CSV table of C-alpha atoms in Angstrom, one decimal:
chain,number,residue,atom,x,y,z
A,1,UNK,CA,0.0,0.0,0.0
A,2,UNK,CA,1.5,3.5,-0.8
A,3,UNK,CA,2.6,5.7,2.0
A,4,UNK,CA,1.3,9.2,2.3
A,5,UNK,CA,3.7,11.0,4.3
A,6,UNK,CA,2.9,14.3,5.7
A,7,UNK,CA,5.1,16.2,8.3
A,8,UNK,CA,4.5,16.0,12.2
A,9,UNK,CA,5.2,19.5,14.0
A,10,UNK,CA,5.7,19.0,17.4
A,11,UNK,CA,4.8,23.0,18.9
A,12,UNK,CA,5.4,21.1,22.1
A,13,UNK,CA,9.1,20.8,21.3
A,14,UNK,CA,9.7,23.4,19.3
A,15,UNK,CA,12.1,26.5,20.8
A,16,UNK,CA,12.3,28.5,17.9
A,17,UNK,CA,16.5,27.5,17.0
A,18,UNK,CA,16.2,27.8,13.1
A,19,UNK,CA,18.1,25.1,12.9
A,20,UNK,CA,15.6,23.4,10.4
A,21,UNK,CA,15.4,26.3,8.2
A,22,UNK,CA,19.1,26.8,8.1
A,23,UNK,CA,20.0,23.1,7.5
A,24,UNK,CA,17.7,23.0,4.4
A,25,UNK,CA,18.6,26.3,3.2
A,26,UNK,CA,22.4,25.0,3.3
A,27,UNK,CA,21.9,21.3,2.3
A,28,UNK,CA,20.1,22.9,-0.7
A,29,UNK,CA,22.5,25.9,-2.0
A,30,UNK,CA,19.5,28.3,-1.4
A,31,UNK,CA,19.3,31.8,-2.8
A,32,UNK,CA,19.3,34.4,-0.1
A,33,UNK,CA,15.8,35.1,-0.5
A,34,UNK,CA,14.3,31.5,-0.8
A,35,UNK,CA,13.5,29.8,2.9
A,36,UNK,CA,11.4,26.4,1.9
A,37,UNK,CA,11.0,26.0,5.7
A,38,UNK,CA,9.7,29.0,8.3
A,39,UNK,CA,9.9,29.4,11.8
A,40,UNK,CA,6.6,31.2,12.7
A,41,UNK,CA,5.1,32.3,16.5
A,42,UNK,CA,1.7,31.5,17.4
A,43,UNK,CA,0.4,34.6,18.8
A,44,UNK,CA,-0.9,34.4,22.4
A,45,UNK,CA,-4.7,35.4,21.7
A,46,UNK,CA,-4.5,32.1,20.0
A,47,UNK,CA,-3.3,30.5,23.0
A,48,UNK,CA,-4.6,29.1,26.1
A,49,UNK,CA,-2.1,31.0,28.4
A,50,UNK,CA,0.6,33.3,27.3
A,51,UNK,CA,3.2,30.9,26.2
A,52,UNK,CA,6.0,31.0,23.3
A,53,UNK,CA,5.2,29.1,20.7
A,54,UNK,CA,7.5,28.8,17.4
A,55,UNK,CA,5.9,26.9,14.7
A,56,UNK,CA,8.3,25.4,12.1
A,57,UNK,CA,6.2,25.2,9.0
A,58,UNK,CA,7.8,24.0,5.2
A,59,UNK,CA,5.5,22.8,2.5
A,60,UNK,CA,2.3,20.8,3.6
A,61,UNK,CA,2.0,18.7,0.8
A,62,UNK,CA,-1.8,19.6,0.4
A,63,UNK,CA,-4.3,17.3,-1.2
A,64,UNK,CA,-5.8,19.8,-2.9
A,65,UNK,CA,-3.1,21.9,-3.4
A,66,UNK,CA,-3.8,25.2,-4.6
A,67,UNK,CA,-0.2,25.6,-6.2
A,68,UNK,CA,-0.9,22.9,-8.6
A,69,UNK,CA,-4.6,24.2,-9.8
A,70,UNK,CA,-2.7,27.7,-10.2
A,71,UNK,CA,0.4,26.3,-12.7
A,72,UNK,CA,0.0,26.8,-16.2
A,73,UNK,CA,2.8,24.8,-17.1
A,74,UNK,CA,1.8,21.7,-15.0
A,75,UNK,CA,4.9,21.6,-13.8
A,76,UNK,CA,3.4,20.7,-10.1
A,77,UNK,CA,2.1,16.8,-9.2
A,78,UNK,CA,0.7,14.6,-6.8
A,79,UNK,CA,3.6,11.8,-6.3
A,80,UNK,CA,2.4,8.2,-5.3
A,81,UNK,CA,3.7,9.1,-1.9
A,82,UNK,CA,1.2,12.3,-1.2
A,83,UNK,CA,4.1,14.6,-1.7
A,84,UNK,CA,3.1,17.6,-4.2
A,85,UNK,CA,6.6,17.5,-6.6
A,86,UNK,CA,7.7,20.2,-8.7
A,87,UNK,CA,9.3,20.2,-12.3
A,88,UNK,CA,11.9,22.7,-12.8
A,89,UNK,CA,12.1,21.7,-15.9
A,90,UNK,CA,9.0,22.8,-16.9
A,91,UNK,CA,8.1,25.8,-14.5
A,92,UNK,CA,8.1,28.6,-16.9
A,93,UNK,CA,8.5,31.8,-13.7
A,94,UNK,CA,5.1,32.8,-13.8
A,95,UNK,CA,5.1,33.3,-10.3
A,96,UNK,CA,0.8,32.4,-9.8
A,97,UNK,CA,2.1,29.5,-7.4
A,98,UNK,CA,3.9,32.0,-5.3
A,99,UNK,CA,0.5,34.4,-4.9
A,100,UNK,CA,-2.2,31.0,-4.9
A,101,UNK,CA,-0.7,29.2,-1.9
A,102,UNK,CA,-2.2,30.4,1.3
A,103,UNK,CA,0.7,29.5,3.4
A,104,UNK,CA,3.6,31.5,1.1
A,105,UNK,CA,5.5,28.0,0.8
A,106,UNK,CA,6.2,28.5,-3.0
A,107,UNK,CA,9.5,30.7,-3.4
A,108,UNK,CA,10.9,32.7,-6.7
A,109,UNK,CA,14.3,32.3,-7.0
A,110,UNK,CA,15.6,35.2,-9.1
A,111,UNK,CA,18.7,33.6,-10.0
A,112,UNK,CA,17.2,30.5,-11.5
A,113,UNK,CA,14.2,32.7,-12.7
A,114,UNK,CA,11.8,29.8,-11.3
A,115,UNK,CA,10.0,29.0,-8.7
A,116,UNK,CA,11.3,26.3,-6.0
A,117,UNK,CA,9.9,24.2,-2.7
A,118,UNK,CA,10.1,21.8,-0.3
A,119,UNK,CA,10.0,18.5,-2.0
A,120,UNK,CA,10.2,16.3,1.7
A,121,UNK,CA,13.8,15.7,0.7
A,122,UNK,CA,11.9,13.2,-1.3
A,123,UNK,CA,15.2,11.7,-3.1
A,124,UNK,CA,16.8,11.4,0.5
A,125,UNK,CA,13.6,9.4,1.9
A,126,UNK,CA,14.4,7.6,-1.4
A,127,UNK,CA,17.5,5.9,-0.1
A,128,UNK,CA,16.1,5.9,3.5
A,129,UNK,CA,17.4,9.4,4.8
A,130,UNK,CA,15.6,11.6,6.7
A,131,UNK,CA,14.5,15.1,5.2
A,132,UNK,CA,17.3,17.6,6.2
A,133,UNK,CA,14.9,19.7,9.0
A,134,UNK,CA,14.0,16.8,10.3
A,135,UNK,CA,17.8,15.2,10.7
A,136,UNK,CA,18.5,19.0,12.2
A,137,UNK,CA,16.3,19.7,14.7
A,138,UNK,CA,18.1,19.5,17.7
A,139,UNK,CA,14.8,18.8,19.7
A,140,UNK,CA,12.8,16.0,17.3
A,141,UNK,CA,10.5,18.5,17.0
A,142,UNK,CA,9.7,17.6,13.0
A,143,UNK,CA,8.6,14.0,12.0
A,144,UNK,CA,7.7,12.3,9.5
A,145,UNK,CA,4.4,10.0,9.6
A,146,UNK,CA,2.2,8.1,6.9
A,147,UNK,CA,-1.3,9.1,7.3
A,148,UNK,CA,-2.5,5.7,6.2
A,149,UNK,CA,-1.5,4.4,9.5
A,150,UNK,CA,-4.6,4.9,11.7
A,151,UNK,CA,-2.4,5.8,15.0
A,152,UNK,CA,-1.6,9.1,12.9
A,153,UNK,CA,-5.1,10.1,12.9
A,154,UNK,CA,-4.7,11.7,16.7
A,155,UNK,CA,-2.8,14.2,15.5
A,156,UNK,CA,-4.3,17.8,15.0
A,157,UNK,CA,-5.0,18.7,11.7
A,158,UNK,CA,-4.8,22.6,11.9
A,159,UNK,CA,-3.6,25.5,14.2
A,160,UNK,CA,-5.3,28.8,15.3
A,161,UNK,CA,-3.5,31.3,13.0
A,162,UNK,CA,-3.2,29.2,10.1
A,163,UNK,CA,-5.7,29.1,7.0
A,164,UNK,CA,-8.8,27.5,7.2
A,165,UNK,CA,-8.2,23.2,6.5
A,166,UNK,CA,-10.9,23.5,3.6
A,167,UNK,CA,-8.9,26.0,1.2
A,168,UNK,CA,-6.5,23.3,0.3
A,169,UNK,CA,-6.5,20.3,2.9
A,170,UNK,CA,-2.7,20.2,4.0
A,171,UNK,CA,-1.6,17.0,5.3
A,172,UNK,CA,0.7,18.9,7.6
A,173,UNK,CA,-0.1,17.2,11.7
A,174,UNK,CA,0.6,19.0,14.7
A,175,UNK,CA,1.1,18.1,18.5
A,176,UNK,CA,-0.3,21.0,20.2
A,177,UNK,CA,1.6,23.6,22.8
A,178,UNK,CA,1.2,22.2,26.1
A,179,UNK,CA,-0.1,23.4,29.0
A,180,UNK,CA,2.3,24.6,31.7
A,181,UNK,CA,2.3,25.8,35.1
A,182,UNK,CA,3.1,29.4,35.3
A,183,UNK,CA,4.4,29.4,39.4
A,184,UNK,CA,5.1,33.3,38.5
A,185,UNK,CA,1.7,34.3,37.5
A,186,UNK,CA,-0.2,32.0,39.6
A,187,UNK,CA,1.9,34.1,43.0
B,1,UNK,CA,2.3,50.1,-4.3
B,2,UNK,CA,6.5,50.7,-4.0
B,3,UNK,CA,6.2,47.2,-5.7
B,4,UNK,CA,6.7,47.3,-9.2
B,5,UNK,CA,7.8,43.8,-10.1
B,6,UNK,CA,3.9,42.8,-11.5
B,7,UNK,CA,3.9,46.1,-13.9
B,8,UNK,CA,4.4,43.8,-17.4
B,9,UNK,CA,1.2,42.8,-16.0
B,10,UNK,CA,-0.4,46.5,-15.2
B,11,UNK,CA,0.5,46.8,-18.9
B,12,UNK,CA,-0.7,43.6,-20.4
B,13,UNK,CA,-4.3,43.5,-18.1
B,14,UNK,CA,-4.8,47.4,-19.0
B,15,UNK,CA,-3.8,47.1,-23.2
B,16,UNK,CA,-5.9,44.0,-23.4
B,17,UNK,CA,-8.9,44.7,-21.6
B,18,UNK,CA,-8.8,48.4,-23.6
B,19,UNK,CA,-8.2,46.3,-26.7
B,20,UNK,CA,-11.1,44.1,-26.1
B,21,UNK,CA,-13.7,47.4,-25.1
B,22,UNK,CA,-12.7,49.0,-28.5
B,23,UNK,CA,-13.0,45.8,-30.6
B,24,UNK,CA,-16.7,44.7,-29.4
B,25,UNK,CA,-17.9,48.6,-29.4
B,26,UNK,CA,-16.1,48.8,-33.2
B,27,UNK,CA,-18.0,45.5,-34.4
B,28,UNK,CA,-21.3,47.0,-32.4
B,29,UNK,CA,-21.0,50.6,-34.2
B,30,UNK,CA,-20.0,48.6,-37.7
B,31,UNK,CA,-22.9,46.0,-37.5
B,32,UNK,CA,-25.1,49.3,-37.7
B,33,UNK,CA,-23.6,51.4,-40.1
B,34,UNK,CA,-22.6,53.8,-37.9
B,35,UNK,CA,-19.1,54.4,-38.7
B,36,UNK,CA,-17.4,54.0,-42.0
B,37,UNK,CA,-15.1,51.2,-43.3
B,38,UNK,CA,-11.7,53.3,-43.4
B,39,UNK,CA,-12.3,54.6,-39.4
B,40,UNK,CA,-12.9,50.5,-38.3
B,41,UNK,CA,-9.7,49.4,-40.5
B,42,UNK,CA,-7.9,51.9,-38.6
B,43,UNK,CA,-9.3,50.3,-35.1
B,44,UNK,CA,-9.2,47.4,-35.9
B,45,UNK,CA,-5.6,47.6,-36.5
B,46,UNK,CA,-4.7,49.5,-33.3
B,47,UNK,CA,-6.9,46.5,-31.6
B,48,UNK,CA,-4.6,43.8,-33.2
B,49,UNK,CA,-1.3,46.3,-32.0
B,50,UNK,CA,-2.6,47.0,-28.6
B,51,UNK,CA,-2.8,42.9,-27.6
B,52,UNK,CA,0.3,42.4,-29.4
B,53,UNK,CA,1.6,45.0,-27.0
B,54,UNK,CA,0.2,43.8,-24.2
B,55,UNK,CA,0.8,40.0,-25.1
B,56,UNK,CA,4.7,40.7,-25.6
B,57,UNK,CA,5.1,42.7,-22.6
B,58,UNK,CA,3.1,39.7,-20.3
B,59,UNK,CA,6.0,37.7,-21.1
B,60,UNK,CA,8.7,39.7,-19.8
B,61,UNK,CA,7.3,38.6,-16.6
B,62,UNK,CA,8.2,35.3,-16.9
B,63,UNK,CA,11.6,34.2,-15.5
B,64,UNK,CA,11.6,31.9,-18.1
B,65,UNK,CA,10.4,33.6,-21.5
B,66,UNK,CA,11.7,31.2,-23.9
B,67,UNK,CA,9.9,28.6,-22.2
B,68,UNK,CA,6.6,30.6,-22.3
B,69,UNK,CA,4.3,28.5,-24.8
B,70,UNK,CA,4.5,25.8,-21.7
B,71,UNK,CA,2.3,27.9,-20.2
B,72,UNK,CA,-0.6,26.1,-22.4
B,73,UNK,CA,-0.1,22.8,-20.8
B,74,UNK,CA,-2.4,23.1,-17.9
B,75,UNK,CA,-5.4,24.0,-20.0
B,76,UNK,CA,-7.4,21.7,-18.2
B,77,UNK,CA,-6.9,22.9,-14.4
B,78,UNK,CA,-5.0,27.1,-14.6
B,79,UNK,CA,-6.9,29.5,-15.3
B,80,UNK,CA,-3.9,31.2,-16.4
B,81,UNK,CA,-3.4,28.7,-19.1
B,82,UNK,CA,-7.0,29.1,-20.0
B,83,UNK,CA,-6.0,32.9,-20.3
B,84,UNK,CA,-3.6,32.9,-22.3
B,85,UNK,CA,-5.4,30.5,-24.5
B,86,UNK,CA,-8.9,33.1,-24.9
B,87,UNK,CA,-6.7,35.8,-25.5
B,88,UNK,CA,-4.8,34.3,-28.1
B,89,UNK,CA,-7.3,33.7,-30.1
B,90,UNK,CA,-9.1,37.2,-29.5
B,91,UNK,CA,-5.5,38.4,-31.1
B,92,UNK,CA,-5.9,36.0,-34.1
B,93,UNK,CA,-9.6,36.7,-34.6
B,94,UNK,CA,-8.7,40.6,-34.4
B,95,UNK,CA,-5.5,40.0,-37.0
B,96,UNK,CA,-8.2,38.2,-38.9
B,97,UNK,CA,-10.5,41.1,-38.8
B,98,UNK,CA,-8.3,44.2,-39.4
B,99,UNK,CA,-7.0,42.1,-42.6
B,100,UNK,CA,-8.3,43.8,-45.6
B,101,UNK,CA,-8.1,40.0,-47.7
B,102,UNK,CA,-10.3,39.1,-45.5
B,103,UNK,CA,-13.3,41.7,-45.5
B,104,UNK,CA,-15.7,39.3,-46.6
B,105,UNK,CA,-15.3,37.4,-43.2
B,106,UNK,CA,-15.6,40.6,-41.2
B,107,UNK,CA,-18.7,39.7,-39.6
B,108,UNK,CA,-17.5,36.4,-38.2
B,109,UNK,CA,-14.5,36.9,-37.2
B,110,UNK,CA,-15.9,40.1,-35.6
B,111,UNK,CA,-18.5,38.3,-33.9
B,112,UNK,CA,-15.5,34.8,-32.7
B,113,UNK,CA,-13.9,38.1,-31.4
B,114,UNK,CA,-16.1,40.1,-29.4
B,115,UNK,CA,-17.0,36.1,-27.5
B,116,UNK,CA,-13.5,35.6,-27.2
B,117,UNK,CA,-12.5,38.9,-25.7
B,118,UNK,CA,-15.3,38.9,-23.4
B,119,UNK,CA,-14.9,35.4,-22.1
B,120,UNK,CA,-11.4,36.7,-22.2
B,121,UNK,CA,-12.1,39.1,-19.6
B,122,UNK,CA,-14.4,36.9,-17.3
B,123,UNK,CA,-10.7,34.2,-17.5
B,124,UNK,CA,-8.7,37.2,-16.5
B,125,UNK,CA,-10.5,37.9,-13.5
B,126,UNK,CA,-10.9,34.4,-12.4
B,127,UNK,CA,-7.0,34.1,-12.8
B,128,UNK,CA,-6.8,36.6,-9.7
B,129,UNK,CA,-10.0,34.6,-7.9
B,130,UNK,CA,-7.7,32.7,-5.4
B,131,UNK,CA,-8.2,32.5,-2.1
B,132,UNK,CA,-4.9,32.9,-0.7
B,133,UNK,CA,-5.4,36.9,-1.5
B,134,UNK,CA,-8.8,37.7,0.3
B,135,UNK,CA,-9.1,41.4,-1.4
B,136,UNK,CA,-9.3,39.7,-4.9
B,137,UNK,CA,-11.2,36.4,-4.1
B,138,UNK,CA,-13.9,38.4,-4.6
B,139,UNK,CA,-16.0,39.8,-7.4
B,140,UNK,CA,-13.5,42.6,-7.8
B,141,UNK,CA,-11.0,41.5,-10.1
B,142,UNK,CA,-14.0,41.2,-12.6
B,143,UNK,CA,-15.3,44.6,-11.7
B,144,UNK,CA,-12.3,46.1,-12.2
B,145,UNK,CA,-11.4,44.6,-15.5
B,146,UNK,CA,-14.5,44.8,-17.1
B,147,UNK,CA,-14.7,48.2,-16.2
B,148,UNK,CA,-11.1,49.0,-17.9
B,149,UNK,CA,-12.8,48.0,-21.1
B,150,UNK,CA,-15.7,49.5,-20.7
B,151,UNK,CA,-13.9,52.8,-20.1
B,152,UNK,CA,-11.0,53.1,-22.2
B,153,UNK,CA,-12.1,50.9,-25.3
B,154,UNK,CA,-15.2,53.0,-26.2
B,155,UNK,CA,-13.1,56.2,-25.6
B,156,UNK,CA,-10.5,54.8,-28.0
B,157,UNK,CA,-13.1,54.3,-30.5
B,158,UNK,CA,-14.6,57.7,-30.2
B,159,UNK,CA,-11.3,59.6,-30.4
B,160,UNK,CA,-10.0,57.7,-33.8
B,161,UNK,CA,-13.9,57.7,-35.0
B,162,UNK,CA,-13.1,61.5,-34.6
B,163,UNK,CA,-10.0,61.7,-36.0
B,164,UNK,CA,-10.8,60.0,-39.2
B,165,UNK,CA,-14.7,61.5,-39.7
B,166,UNK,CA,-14.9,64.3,-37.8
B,167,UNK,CA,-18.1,63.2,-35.5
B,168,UNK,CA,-18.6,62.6,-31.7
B,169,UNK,CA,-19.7,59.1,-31.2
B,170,UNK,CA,-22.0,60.1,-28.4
B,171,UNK,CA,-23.0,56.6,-27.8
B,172,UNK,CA,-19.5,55.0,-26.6
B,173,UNK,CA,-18.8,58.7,-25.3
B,174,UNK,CA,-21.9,58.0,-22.9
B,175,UNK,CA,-20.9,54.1,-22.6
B,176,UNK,CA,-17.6,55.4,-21.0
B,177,UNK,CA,-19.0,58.1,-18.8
B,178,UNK,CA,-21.2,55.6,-17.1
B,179,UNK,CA,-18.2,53.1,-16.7
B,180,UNK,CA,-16.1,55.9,-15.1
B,181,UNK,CA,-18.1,57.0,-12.4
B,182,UNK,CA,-19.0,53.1,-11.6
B,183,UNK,CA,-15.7,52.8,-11.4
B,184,UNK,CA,-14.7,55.6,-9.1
B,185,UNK,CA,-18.1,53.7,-6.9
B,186,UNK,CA,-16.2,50.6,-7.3
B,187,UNK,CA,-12.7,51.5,-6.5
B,188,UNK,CA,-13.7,53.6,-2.9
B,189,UNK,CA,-16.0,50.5,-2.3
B,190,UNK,CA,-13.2,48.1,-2.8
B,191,UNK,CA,-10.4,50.0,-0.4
B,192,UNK,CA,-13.2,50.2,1.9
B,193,UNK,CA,-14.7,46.8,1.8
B,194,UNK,CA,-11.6,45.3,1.5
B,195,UNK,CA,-9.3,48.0,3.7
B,196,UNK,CA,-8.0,44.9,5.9
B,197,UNK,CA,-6.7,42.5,3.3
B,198,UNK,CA,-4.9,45.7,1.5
B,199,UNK,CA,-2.1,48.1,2.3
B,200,UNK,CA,-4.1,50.3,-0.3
B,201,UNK,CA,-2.1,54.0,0.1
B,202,UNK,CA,-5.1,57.0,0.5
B,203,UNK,CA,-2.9,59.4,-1.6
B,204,UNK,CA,-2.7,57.2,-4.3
B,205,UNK,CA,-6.2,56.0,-4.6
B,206,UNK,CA,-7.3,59.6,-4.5
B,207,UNK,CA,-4.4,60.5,-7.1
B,208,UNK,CA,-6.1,57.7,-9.3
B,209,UNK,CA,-9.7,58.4,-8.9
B,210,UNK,CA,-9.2,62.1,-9.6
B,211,UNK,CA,-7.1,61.6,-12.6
B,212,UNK,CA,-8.2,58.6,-14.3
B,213,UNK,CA,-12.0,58.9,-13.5
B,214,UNK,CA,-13.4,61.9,-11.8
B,215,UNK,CA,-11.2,64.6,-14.0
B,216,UNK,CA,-12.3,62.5,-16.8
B,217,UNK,CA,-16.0,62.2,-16.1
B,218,UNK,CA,-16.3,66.4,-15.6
B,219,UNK,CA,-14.3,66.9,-19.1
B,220,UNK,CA,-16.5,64.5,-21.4
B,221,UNK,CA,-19.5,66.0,-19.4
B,222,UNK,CA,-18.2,69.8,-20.8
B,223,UNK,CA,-17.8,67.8,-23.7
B,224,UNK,CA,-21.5,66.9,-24.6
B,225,UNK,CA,-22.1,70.6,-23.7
B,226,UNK,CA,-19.3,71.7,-26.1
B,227,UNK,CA,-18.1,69.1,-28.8
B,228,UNK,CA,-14.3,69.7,-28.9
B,229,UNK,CA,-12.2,67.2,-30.5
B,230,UNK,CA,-8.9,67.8,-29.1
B,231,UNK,CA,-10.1,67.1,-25.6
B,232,UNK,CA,-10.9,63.4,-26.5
B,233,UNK,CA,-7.2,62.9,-26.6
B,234,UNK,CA,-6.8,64.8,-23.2
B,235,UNK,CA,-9.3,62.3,-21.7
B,236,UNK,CA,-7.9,59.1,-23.1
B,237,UNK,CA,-4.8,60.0,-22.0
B,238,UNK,CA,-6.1,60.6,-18.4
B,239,UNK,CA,-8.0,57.7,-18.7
B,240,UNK,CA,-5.4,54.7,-19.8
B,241,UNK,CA,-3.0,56.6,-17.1
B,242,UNK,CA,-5.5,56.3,-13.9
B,243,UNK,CA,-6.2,52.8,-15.5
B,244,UNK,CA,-2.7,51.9,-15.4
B,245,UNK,CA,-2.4,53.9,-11.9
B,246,UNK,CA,-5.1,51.8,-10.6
B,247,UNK,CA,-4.1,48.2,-11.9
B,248,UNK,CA,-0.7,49.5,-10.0
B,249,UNK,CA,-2.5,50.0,-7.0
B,250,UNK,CA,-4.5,46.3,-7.6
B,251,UNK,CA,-1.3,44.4,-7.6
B,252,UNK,CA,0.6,46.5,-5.4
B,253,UNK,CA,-1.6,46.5,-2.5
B,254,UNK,CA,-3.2,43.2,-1.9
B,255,UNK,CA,-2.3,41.1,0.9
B,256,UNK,CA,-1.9,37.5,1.5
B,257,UNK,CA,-3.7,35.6,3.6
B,258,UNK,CA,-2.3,36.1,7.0
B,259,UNK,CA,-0.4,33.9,9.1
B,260,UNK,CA,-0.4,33.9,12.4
B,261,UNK,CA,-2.0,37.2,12.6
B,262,UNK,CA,-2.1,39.4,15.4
């Protein structure tokens, strides 16, 4: 049965390093402008209690992904693994991708005059590696799980602050802030 | 609005949509007889120019020009591709029109080409339709766009019509004063409507409704009072530069979708 990855963000785990976006943007030779993977904060009014809360957030391999409807040059697909691929070889610069995803993921790099994203390290997965954020993060805060296994399903599917689940259905899961015990406030 | 990286755009939207305004009020005015042959051979050519213009500059804003016919291959999911395809064809089916070989087939080709520059229009605006930009995922774009033609094209006709036979053609003259003030309507309902999703500078949208609508509206107004030829050129002038001002303003102020907002 095919896999259909998707990535876990763990906001539980997550303090904010950059390492993720760092290690991609240096594994793949990045333009200065081009981050496939953001560090984001939740904002508190989204929050139960005041808390810090960096979100790491890359592609989310949408099954409906609004990227893909956008291209004119069809240089975006659905791989047999969930993961939404994209043809440099065929992207012609147009830049639509860049304005139709909701989430920004697409980037233009001016110096290949194309658009680039995260592809899920798909060729490293290939040969049994680990994406690069995910082999970074110095906390396990990224994952990477098959949602065709039912023990994935617990997993939230969105986060306050984020686009509404129905624009494009990202697969992206997340395990939630948790709770803590402010002794400070409580006094 | 300090963005300018989308202006082959500004230009291509703006020529095309005025290209398509003039073409379907020159096949209107020639169905009935009401301008001669050698004042629509001239429009018709300035038509065929115009998207040629327009169609030329849209692909200077590819990063990838030579690679540009690609953008046909997702005919069956883009709306861009779908764009590209309708307006295509309205260029052909105006070439096919303003060629003078070809007069016998003036009434179809005329006829292909008003359908494909409308639908045209109705592709355009659906190009911009996306959700991920709230201010446009709206019925907006089209407003906007249809507006442009419905402006500038009938004003284009009326000033050449002029030119070449000496006579106001009060009907598009009227067409466009109607389309300016519902665009002035339309353009303070949109920054108002849509004031969160934008970063929509007040000088600017004041600069372009003065200029490319309001001015306008007053002068063709004195103009039914006091038929003037020379002014028609004033006004057009006005007109395609608030157009242009205001596609500016479309593309430079629209926001994504926010994440994580505050």
């Amino acid at each position: 049965m095919a896999k259909r990855y998707a990535f876990l963000v763990d906001t539980s785990l997550c303090i904010g390093c950059n390492a993720c976006e760092n290690a991609c943007k240096n594994f793949y030779q990045q333009e200065a402008s081009v981050h496939w993977r953001k560090v984001y904060y939740m904002q508190e009014k989204d929050l139960a209690q005041p808390l810090r809360a960096p979100v790491s957030l890359a592609c989310n391999h949408c099954d409906d992904p609004a990227c893909l409807k956008a291209c004119p040059a069809s240089a975006y697909r659905k791989d047999e693994n969930g993961l939404v691929r994209h043809d440099n070889d065929r992207c012609i610069g147009c830049k639509l991708c860049t304005m139709a995803c909701p989430y920004n993921v697409p980037c233009y790099d001016k110096e290949l005059g194309k658009v680039t994203k995260c592809e899920m390290c798909a060729d490293r997965m290939a040969q049994g590696e680990e994406p690069v954020c995910v082999a970074s993060c110095p906390m396990g805060a990224i994952r990477v799980i098959d949602l065709n296994d039912p023990a994935n399903a617990q997993y939230a599917d969105n986060l306050a602050g984020l686009p509404p689940r129905d624009m494009t259905q990202p697969s992206t899961r997340f395990i939630l802030p948790l709770e803590q015990k402010q002794d400070w406030r409580d006094k | 609005m300090t963005d300018f990286s989308e202006l082959p755009l500004v230009f291509f939207t703006t020529l095309s949509q005025m290209a398509v305004g003039a073409f379907v009020v020159l096949y209107l005015l020639r169905k009935n007889d009401h301008i001669q042959e050698m004042a629509a051979d001239r429009i018709a050519v300035i038509v065929v120019v115009l998207m040629a213009l327009a169609m030329g500059g849209a692909s200077t804003h590819l990063g990838d020009p030579v690679g540009g016919w690609r953008a046909l291959l997702g005919l069956e999911h883009s709306w861009l591709s779908r764009e590209i395809f309708v307006m295509s064809g309205f260029l052909g089916l105006a070439f096919l029109y303003a060629l003078p070989q070809l007069k016998s087939f003036r009434s179809l080709a005329g006829l292909l080409g008003v359908v494909f520059g409308v639908v045209g229009i109705v592709v355009t605006a659906m190009v911009y339709t996306l959700p991920a930009r709230p201010a446009w995922n709206s019925p907006y774009p089209l407003l906007f766009f249809a507006l442009t033609a419905l402006s500038a094209g009938p004003l284009l006709v009326s000033y050449i019509v002029h030119e070449q036979e000496g006579t106001i053609c009060q009907a598009a003259l009227k067409l466009t004063s109607f389309a300016l003030i519902a665009g002035f309507i339309v353009s303070v309902l949109y920054a108002s409507q849509q004031s969160a999703n934008l970063a929509m500078p007040a000088g600017w949208l004041a600069l372009r409704c003065l200029i490319g609508q309001l001015l306008p509206a007053a002068l063709l107004y004195k103009l039914t009072q006091q038929p003037a030829g020379r002014n028609l050129l004033m006004i057009l002038v006005l007109v395609v530069l608030g157009e242009l001002l205001g596609r500016q303003l479309f593309y430079g102020s629209v926001l994504a979708y926010p994440l994580f907002p505050f």
